[in-house]
Backbone as numpy.savetxt, mean C-alpha at the origin, in Angstrom:
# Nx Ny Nz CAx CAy CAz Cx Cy Cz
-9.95 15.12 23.89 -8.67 14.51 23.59 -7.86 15.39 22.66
-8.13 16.87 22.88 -7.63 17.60 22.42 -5.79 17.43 22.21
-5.33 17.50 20.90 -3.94 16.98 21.00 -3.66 15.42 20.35
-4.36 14.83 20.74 -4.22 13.02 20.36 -3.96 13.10 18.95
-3.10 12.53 19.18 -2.38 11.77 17.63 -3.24 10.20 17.36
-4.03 10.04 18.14 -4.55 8.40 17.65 -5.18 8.07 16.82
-5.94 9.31 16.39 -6.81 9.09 14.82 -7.69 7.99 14.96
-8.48 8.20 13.88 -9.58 6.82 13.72 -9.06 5.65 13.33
-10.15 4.67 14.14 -9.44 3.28 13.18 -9.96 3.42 11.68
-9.23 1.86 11.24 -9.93 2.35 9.57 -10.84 2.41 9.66
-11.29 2.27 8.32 -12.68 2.04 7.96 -12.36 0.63 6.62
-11.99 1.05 5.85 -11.83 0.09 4.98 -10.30 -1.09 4.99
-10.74 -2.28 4.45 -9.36 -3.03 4.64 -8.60 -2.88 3.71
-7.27 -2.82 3.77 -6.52 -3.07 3.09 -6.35 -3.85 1.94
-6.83 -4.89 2.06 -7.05 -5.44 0.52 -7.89 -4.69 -0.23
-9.25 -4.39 0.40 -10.21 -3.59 -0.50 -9.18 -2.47 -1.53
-8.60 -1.33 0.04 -8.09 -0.37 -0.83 -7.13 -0.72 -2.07
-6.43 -1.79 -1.97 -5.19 -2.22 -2.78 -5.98 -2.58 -4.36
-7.30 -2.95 -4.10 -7.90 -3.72 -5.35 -8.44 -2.47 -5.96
-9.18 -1.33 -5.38 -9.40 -0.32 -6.04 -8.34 0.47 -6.44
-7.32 0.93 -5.75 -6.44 1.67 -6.28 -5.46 0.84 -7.82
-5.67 -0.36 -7.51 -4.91 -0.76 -8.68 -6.01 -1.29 -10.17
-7.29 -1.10 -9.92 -8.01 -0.93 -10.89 -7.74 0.10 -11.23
-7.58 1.35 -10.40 -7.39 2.41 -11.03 -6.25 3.05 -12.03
-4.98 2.57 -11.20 -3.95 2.47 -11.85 -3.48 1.94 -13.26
-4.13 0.78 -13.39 -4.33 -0.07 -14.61 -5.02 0.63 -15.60
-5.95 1.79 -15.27 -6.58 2.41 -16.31 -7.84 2.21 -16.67
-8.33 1.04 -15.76 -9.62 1.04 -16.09 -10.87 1.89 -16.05
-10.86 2.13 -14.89 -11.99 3.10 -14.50 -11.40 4.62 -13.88
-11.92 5.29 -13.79 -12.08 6.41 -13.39 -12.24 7.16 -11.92
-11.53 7.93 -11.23 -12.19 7.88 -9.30 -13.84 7.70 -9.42
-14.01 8.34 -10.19 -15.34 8.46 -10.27 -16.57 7.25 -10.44
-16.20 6.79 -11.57 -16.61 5.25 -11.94 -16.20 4.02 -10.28
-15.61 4.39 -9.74 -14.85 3.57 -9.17 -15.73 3.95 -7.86
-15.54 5.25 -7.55 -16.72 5.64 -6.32 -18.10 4.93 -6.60
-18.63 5.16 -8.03 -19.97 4.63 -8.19 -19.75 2.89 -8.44
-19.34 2.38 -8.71 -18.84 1.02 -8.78 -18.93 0.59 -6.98
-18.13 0.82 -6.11 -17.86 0.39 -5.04 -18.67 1.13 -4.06
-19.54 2.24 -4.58 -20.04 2.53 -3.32 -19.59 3.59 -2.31
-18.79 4.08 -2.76 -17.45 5.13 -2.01 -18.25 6.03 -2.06
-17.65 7.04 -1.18 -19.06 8.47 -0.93 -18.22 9.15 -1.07
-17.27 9.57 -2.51 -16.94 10.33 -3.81 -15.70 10.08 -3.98
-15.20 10.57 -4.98 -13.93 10.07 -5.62 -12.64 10.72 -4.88
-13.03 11.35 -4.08 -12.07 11.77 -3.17 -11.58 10.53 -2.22
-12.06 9.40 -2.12 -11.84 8.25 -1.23 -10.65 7.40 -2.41
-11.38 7.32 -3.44 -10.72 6.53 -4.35 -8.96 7.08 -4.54
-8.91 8.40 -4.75 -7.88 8.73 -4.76 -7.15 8.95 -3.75
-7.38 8.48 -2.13 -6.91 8.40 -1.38 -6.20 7.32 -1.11
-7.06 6.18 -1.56 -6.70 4.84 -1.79 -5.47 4.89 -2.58
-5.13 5.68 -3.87 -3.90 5.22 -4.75 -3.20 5.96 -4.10
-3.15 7.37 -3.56 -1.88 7.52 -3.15 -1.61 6.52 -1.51
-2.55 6.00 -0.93 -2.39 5.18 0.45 -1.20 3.97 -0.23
-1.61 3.55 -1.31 -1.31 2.28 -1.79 0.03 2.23 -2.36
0.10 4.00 -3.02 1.85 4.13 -3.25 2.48 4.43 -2.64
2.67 4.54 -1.30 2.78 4.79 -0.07 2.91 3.37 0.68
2.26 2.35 0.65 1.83 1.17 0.96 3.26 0.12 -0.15
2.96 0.41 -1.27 3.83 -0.10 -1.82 4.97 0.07 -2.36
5.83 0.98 -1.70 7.08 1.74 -1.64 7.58 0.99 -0.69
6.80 1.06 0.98 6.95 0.94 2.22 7.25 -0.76 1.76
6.67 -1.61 1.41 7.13 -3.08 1.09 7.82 -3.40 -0.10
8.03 -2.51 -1.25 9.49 -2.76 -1.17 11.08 -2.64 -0.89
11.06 -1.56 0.21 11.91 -1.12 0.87 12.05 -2.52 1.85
11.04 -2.93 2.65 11.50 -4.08 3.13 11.72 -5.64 2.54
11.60 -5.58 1.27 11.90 -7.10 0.28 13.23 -6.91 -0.16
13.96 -5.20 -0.26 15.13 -5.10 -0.32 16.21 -5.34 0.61
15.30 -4.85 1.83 15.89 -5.26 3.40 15.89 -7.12 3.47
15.13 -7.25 3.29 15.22 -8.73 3.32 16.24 -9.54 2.04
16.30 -9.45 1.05 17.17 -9.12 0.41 19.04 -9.63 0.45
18.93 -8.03 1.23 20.21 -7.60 1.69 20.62 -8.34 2.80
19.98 -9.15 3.48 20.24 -10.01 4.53 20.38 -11.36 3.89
19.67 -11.58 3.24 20.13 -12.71 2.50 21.70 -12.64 1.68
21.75 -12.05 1.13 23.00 -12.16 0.55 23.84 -11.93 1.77
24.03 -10.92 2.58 24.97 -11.16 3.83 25.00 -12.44 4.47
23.94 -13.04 4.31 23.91 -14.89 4.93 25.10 -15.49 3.89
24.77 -15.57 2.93 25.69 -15.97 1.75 26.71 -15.71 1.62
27.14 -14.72 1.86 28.80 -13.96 1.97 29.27 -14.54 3.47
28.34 -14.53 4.34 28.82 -15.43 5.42 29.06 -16.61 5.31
28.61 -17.06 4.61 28.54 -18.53 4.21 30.08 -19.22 3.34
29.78 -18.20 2.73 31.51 -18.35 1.92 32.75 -18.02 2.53
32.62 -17.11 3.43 33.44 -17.07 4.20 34.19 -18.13 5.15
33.19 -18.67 5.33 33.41 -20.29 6.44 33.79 -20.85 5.72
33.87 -21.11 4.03 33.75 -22.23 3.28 35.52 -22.08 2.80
């Protein structure tokens, strides 16, 4: 399948990654601590996780702004009629 863009499925869920990367973030532990804590087969996973997750959480709030911005256009529509 030389060429394929389809990549592997995950491996880990999404919540998992979100809970480690933001232990991490918070300062608690360490990639390292965090690999040995969870089991991760090295801290190279862990730090994949925080940048997945800032990446992850950029991507949703770009759409709470989108959502947002539609709301208030409901509202400005709204006044308009009024």
């Amino acid at each position: 399948r030389k060429g394929s863009k389809a990549g592997l499925p995950p491996v880990f869920d999404e919540n998992f990654k979100i809970i480690v990367a933001r232990e991490y973030l918070t300062g608690q532990l360490s990639h390292g601590q965090l690999a040995k804590k969870y089991g991760l087969t090295g801290e190279h996973t862990s730090r994949y996780f925080v940048r997945w997750y800032q990446k992850w959480l950029q991507a949703h709030e770009l759409e709470a702004q989108a959502d947002l911005g539609g709301v208030n256009d409901w509202k400005s529509n709204c006044l308009r009629l009024i």
